[in-house]
PDB file of C-alpha atoms in Angstrom:
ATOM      1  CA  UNK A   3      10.195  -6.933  15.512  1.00 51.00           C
ATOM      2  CA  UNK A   4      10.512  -9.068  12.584  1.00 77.00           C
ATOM      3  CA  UNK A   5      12.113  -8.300   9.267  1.00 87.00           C
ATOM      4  CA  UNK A   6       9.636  -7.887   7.283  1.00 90.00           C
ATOM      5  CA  UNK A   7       7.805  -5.381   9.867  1.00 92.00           C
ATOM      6  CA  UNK A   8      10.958  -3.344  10.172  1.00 93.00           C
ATOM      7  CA  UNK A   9      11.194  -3.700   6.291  1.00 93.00           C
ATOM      8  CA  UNK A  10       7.335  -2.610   5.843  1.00 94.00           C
ATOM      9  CA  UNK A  11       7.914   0.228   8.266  1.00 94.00           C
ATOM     10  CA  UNK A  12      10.813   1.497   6.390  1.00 92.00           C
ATOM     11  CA  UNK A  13       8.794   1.557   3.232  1.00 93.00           C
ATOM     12  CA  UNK A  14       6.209   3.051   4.483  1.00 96.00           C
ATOM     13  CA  UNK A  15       8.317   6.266   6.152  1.00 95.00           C
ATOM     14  CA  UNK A  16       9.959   6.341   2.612  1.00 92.00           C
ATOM     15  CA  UNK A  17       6.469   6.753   1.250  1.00 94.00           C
ATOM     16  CA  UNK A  18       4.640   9.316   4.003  1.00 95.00           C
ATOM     17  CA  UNK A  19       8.191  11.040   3.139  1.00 94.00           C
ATOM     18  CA  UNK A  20       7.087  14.910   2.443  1.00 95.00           C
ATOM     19  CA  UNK A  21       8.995  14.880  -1.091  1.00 93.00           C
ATOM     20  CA  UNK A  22       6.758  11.854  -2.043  1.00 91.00           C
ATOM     21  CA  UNK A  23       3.597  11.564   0.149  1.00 95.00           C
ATOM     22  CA  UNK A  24       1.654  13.765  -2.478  1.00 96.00           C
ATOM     23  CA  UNK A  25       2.368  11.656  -5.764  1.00 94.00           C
ATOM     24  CA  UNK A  26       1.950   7.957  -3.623  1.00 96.00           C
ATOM     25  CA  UNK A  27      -1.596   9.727  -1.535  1.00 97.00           C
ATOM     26  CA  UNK A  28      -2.761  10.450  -5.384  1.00 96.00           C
ATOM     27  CA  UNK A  29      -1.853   7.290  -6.985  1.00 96.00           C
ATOM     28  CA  UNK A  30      -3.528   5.057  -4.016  1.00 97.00           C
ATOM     29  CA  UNK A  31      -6.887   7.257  -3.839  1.00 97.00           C
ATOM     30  CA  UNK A  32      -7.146   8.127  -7.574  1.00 95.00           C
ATOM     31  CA  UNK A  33      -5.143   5.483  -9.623  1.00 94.00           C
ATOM     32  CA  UNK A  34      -4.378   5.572 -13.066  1.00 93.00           C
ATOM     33  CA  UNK A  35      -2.797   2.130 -13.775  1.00 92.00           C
ATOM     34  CA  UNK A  36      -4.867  -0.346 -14.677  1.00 93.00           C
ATOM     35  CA  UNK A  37      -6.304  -3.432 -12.466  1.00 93.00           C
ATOM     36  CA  UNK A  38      -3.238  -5.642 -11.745  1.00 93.00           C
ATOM     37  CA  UNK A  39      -0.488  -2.877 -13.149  1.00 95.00           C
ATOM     38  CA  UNK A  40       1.563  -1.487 -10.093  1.00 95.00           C
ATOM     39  CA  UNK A  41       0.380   1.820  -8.513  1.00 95.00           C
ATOM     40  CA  UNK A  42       3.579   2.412  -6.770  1.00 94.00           C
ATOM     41  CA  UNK A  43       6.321   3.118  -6.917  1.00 93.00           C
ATOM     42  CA  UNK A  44       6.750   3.868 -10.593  1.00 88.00           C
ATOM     43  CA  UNK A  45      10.755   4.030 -10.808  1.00 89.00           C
ATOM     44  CA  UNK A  46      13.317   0.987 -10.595  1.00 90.00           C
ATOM     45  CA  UNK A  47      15.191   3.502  -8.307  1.00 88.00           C
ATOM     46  CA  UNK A  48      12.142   3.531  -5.759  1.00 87.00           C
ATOM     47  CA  UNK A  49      11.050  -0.382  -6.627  1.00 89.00           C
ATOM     48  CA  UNK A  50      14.582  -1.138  -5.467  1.00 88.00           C
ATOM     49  CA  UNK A  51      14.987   1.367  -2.581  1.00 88.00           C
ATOM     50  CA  UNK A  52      11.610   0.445  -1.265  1.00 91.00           C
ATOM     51  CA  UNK A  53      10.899  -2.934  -1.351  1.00 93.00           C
ATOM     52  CA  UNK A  54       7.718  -3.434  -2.333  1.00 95.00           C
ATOM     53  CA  UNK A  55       5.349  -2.787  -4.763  1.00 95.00           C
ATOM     54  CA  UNK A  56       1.285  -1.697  -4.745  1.00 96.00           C
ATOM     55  CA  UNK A  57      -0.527  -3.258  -7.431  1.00 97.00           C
ATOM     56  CA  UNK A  58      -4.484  -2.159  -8.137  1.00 96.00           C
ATOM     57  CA  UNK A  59      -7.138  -4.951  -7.666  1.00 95.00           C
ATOM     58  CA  UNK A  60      -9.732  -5.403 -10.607  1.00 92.00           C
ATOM     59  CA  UNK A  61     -12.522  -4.621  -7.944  1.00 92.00           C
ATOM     60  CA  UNK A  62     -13.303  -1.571  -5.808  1.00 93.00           C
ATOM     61  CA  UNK A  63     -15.504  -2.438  -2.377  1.00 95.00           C
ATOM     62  CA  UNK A  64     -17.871  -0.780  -0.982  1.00 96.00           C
ATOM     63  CA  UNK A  65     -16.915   0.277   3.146  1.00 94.00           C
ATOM     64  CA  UNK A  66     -18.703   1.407   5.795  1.00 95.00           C
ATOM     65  CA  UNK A  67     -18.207   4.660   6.398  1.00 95.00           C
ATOM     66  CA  UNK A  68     -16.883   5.573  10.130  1.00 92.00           C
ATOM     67  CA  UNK A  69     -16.237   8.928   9.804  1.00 92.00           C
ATOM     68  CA  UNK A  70     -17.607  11.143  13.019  1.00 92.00           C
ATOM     69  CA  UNK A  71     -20.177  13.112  10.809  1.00 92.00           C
ATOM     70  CA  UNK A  72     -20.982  10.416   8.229  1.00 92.00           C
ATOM     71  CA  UNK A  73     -25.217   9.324   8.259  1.00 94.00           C
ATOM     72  CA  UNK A  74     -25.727   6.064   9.465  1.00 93.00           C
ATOM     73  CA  UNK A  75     -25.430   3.371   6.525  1.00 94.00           C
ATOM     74  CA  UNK A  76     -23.508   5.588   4.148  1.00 96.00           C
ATOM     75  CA  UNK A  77     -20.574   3.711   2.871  1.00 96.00           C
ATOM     76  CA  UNK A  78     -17.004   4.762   1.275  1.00 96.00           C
ATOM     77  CA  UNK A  79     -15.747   2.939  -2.136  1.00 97.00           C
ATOM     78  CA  UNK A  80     -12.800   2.069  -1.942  1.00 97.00           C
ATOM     79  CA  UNK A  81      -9.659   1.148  -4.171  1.00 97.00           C
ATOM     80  CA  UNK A  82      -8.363  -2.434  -3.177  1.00 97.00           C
ATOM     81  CA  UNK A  83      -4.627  -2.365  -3.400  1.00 97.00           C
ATOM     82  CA  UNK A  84      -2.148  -5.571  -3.056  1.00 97.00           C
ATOM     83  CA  UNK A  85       0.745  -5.007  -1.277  1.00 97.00           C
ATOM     84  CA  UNK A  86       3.676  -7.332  -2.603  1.00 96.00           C
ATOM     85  CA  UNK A  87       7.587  -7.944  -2.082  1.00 94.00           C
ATOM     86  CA  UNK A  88       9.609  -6.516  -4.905  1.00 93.00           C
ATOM     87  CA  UNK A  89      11.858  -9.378  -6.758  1.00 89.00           C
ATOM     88  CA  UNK A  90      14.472  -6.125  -7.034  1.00 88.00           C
ATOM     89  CA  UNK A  91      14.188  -5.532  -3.263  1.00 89.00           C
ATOM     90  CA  UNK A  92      17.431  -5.242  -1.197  1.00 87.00           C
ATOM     91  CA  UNK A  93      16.596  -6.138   2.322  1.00 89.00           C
ATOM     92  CA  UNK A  94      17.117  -9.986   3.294  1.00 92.00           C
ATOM     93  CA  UNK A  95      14.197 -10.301   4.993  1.00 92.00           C
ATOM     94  CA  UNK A  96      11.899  -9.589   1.804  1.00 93.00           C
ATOM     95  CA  UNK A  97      14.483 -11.842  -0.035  1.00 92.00           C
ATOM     96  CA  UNK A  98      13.835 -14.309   2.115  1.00 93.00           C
ATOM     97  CA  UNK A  99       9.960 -13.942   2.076  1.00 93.00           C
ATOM     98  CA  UNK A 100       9.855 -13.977  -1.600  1.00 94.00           C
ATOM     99  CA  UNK A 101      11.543 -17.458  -1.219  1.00 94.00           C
ATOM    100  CA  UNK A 102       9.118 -18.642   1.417  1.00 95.00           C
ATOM    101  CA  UNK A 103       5.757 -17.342  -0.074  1.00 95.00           C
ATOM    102  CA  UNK A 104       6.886 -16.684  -3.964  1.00 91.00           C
ATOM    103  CA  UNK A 105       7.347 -13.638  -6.010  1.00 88.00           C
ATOM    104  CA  UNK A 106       3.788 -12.843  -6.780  1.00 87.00           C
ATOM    105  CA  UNK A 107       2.154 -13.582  -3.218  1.00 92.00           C
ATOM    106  CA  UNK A 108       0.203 -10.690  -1.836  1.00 95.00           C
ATOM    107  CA  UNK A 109       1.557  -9.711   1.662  1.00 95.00           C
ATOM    108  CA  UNK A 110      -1.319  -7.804   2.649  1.00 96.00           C
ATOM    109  CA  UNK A 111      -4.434  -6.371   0.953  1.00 97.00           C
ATOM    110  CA  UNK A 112      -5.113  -2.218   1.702  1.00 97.00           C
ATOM    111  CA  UNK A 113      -8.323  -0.756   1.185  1.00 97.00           C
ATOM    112  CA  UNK A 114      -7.809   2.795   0.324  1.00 98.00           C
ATOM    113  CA  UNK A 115     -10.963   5.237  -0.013  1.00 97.00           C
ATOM    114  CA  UNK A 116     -11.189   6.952  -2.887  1.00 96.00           C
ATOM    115  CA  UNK A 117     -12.083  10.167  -1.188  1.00 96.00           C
ATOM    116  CA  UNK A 118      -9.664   9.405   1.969  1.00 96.00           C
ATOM    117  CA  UNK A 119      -7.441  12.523   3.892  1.00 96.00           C
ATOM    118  CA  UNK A 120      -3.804  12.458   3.999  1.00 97.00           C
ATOM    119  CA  UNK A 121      -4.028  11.805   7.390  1.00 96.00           C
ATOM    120  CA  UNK A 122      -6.576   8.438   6.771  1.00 96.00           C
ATOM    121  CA  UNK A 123      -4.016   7.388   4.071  1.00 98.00           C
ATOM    122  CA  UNK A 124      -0.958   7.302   6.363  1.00 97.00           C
ATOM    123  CA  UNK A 125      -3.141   5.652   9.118  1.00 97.00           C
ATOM    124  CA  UNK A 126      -3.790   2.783   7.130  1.00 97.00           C
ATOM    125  CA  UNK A 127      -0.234   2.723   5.436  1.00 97.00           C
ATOM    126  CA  UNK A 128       1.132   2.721   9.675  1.00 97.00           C
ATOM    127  CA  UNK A 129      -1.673   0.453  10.627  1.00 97.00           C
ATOM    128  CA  UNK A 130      -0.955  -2.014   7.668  1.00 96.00           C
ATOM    129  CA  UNK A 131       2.788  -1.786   8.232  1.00 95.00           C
ATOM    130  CA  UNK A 132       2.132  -2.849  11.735  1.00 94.00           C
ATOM    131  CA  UNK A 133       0.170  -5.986  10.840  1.00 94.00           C
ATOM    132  CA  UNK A 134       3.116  -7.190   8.796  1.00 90.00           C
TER     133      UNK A 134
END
């Protein structure tokens, strides 16, 4: 497994965490920052701890909607979210990509319903994570 993955899983167990899952599954689905501000995390502590940062796009998109009782056609919107390496971040590996691909490069971009479950949240947190 690479070091970013391992870094990107570790982030994302930090965040599904039960003492923080309910602020981060309310900030991705119903954010208040503005388009390009950071959704989460919110404190240097976490930025630091974490590794990365979520910053909101300045466009929602419109997804189909897979869900088992969902009518044909009917689509989701859904928050586009950039997931980025934190300058502040401790691991080496995200160090090292920051050096590589520079501080602002987007590592991967998450689309995040607006009405999504906790459990459709951390699926595409793990799924994303996985990708790294």
């Amino acid at each position: 497994m690479s070091g970013l993955k391992n870094s990107g899983k570790k982030a994302v167990d930090a965040i599904l965490n039960p003492q923080k899952i309910d602020v981060a599954f309310q900030k991705f689905t119903r954010p208040t920052a503005g388009a390009g501000k950071t959704i989460f995390p919110t404190s240097q502590r976490d930025l630091k701890n974490i590794g990365f940062h979520f910053d909101l796009s300045d466009h929602t998109r419109q997804l189909p909607d897979n869900r088992p009782n969902a009518k044909p056609g009917t689509t989701r919107t859904s928050n586009v979210i950039k997931w980025q390496a934190a300058a502040q971040a401790e691991s080496k590996s995200i160090k090292d990509w920051i050096k590589k691909n520079g501080q602002h490069a987007v590592i991967q971009t998450l689309e995040v319903p607006e009405d999504a479950t906790k459990e459709e949240f951390e699926e595409i947190l793990r799924t994303a994570a996985n990708k790294l």
